[in-house]
PDB file of C-alpha atoms in Angstrom:
ATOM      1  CA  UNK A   1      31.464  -8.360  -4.565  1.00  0.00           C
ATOM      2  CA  UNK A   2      29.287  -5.640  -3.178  1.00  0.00           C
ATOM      3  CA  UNK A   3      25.839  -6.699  -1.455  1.00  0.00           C
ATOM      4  CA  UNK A   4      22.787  -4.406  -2.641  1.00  0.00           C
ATOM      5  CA  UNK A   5      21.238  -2.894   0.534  1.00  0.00           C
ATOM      6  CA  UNK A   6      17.270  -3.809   1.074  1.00  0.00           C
ATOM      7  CA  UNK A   7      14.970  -1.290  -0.408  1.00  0.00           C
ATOM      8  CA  UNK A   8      13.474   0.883   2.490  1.00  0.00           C
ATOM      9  CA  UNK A   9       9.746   2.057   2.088  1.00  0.00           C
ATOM     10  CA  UNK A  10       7.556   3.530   5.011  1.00  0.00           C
ATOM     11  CA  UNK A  11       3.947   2.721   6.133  1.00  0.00           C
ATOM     12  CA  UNK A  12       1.365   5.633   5.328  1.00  0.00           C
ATOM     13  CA  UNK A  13      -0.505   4.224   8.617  1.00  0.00           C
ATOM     14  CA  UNK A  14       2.521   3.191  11.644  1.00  0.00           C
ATOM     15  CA  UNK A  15       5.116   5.278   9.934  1.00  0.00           C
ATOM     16  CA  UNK A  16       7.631   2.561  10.480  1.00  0.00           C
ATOM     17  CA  UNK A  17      10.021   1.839   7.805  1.00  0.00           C
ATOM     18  CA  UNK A  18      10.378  -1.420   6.459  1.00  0.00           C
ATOM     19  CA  UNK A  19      11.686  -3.776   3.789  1.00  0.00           C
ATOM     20  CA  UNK A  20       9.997  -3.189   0.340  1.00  0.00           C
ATOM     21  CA  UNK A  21       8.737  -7.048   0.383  1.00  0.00           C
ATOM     22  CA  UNK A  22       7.631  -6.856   3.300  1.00  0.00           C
ATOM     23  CA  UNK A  23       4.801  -4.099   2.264  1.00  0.00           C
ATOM     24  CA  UNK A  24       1.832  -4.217   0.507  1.00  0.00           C
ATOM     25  CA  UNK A  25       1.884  -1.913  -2.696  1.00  0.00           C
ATOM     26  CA  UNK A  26      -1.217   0.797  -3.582  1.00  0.00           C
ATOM     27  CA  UNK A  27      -0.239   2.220  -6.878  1.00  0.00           C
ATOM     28  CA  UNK A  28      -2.307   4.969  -9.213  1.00  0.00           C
ATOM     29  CA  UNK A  29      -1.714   3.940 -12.553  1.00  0.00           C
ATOM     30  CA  UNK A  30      -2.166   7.059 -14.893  1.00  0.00           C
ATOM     31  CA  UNK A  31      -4.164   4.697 -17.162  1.00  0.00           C
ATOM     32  CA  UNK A  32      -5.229   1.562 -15.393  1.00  0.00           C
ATOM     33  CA  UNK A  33      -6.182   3.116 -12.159  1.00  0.00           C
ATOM     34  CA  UNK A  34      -5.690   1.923  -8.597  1.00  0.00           C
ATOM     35  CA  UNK A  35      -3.688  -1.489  -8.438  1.00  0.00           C
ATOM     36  CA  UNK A  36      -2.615  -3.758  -5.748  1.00  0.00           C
ATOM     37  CA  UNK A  37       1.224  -4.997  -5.947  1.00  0.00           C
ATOM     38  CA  UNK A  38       1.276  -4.108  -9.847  1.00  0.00           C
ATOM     39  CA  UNK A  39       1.800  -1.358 -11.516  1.00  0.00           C
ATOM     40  CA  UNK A  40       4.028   1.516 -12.323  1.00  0.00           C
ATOM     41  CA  UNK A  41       3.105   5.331 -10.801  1.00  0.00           C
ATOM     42  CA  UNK A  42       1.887   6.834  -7.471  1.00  0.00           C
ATOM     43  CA  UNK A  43       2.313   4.511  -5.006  1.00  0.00           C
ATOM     44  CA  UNK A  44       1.774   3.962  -1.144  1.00  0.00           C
ATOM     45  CA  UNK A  45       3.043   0.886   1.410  1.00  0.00           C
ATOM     46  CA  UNK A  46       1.074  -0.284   3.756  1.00  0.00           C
ATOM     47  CA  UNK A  47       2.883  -3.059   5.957  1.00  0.00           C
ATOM     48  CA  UNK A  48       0.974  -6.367   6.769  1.00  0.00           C
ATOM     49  CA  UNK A  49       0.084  -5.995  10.292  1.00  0.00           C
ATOM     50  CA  UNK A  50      -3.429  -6.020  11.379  1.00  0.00           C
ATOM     51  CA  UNK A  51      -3.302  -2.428  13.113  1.00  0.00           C
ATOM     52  CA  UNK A  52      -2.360  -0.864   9.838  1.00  0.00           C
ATOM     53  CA  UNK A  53      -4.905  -2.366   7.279  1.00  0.00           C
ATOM     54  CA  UNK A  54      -7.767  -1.867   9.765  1.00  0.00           C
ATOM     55  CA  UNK A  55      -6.902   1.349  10.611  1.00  0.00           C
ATOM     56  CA  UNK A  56      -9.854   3.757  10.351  1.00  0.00           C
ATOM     57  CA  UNK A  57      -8.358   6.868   8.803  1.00  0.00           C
ATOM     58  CA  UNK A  58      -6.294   4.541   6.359  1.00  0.00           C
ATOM     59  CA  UNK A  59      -9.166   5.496   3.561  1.00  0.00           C
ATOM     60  CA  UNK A  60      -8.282   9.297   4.099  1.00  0.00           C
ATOM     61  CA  UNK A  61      -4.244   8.576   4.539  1.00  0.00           C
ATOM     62  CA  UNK A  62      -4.262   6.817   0.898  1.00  0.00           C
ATOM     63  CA  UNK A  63      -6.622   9.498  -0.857  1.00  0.00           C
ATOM     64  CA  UNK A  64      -3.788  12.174  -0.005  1.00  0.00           C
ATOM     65  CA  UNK A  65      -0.714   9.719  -0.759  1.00  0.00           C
ATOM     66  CA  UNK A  66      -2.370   8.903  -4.068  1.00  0.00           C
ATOM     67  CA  UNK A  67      -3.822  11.837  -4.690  1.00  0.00           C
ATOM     68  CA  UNK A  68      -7.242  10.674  -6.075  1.00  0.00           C
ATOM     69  CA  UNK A  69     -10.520   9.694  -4.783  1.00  0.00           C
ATOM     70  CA  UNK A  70     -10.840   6.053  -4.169  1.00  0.00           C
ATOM     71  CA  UNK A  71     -13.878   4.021  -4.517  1.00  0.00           C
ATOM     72  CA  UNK A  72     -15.782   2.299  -1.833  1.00  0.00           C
ATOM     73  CA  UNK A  73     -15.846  -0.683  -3.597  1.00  0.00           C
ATOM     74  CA  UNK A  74     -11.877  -0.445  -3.245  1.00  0.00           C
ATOM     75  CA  UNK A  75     -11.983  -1.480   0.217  1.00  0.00           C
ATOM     76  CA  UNK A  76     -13.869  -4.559  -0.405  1.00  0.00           C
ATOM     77  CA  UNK A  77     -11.036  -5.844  -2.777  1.00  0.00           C
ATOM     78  CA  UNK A  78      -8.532  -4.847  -0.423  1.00  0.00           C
ATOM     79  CA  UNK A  79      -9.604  -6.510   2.626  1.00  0.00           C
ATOM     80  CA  UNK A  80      -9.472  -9.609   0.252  1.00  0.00           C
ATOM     81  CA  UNK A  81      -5.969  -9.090  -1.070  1.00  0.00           C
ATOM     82  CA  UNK A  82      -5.064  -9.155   2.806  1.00  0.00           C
ATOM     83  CA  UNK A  83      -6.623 -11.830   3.392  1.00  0.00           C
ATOM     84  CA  UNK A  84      -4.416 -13.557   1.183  1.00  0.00           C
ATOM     85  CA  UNK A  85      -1.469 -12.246   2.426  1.00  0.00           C
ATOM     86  CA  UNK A  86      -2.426 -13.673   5.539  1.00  0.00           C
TER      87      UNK A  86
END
C-alpha cells in the first residue's frame, strides 16, 4: 500500500508551513463571498497560534492573498471562529 503524504499549506502571517488541518481556511467564494473553513476558490491559511490571528497587518496580508476588500465586520466573526478553535 502506498501512504498519502499530509497536505502542506503555509501561513500568510509566520510563513511556516504546516499540515492542512492544522490551519484555519479564508476562502473568496466567486459567489458566496468570504467564508471560514468552507468553500471552494481563493483561499488563505492562517495557523492557530495566537501570534498569527492577532497579528496587526493580518487585515492587509489577507486583502492581497484574496484579492478583495474585506469588511470590518469580518474581523468580528473571525475573532469568534477562533475562539472556537480554541
Amino acid at each position: 500500500m502506498t501512504q498519502k503524504t499530509p497536505v502542506m499549506r503555509k501561513c500568510i502571517s509566520c510563513r511556516t508551513t504546516y499540515d492542512r488541518n492544522n490551519l484555519l481556511r479564508i476562502t473568496k467564494d466567486h459567489k458566496l463571498g468570504i467564508m471560514l473553513n468552507q468553500g471552494m476558490g481563493r483561499s488563505a491559511y492562517v495557523c492557530k497560534s495566537k501570534k498569527c490571528y492577532t497579528d496587526s497587518k493580518l487585515q492587509k496580508k489577507l486583502q492581497k492573498a484574496l484579492k478583495s476588500v474585506l469588511n470590518p465586520d469580518f474581523f468580528d466573526i473571525f475573532e469568534r471562529e477562533i475562539a472556537n478553535y480554541q
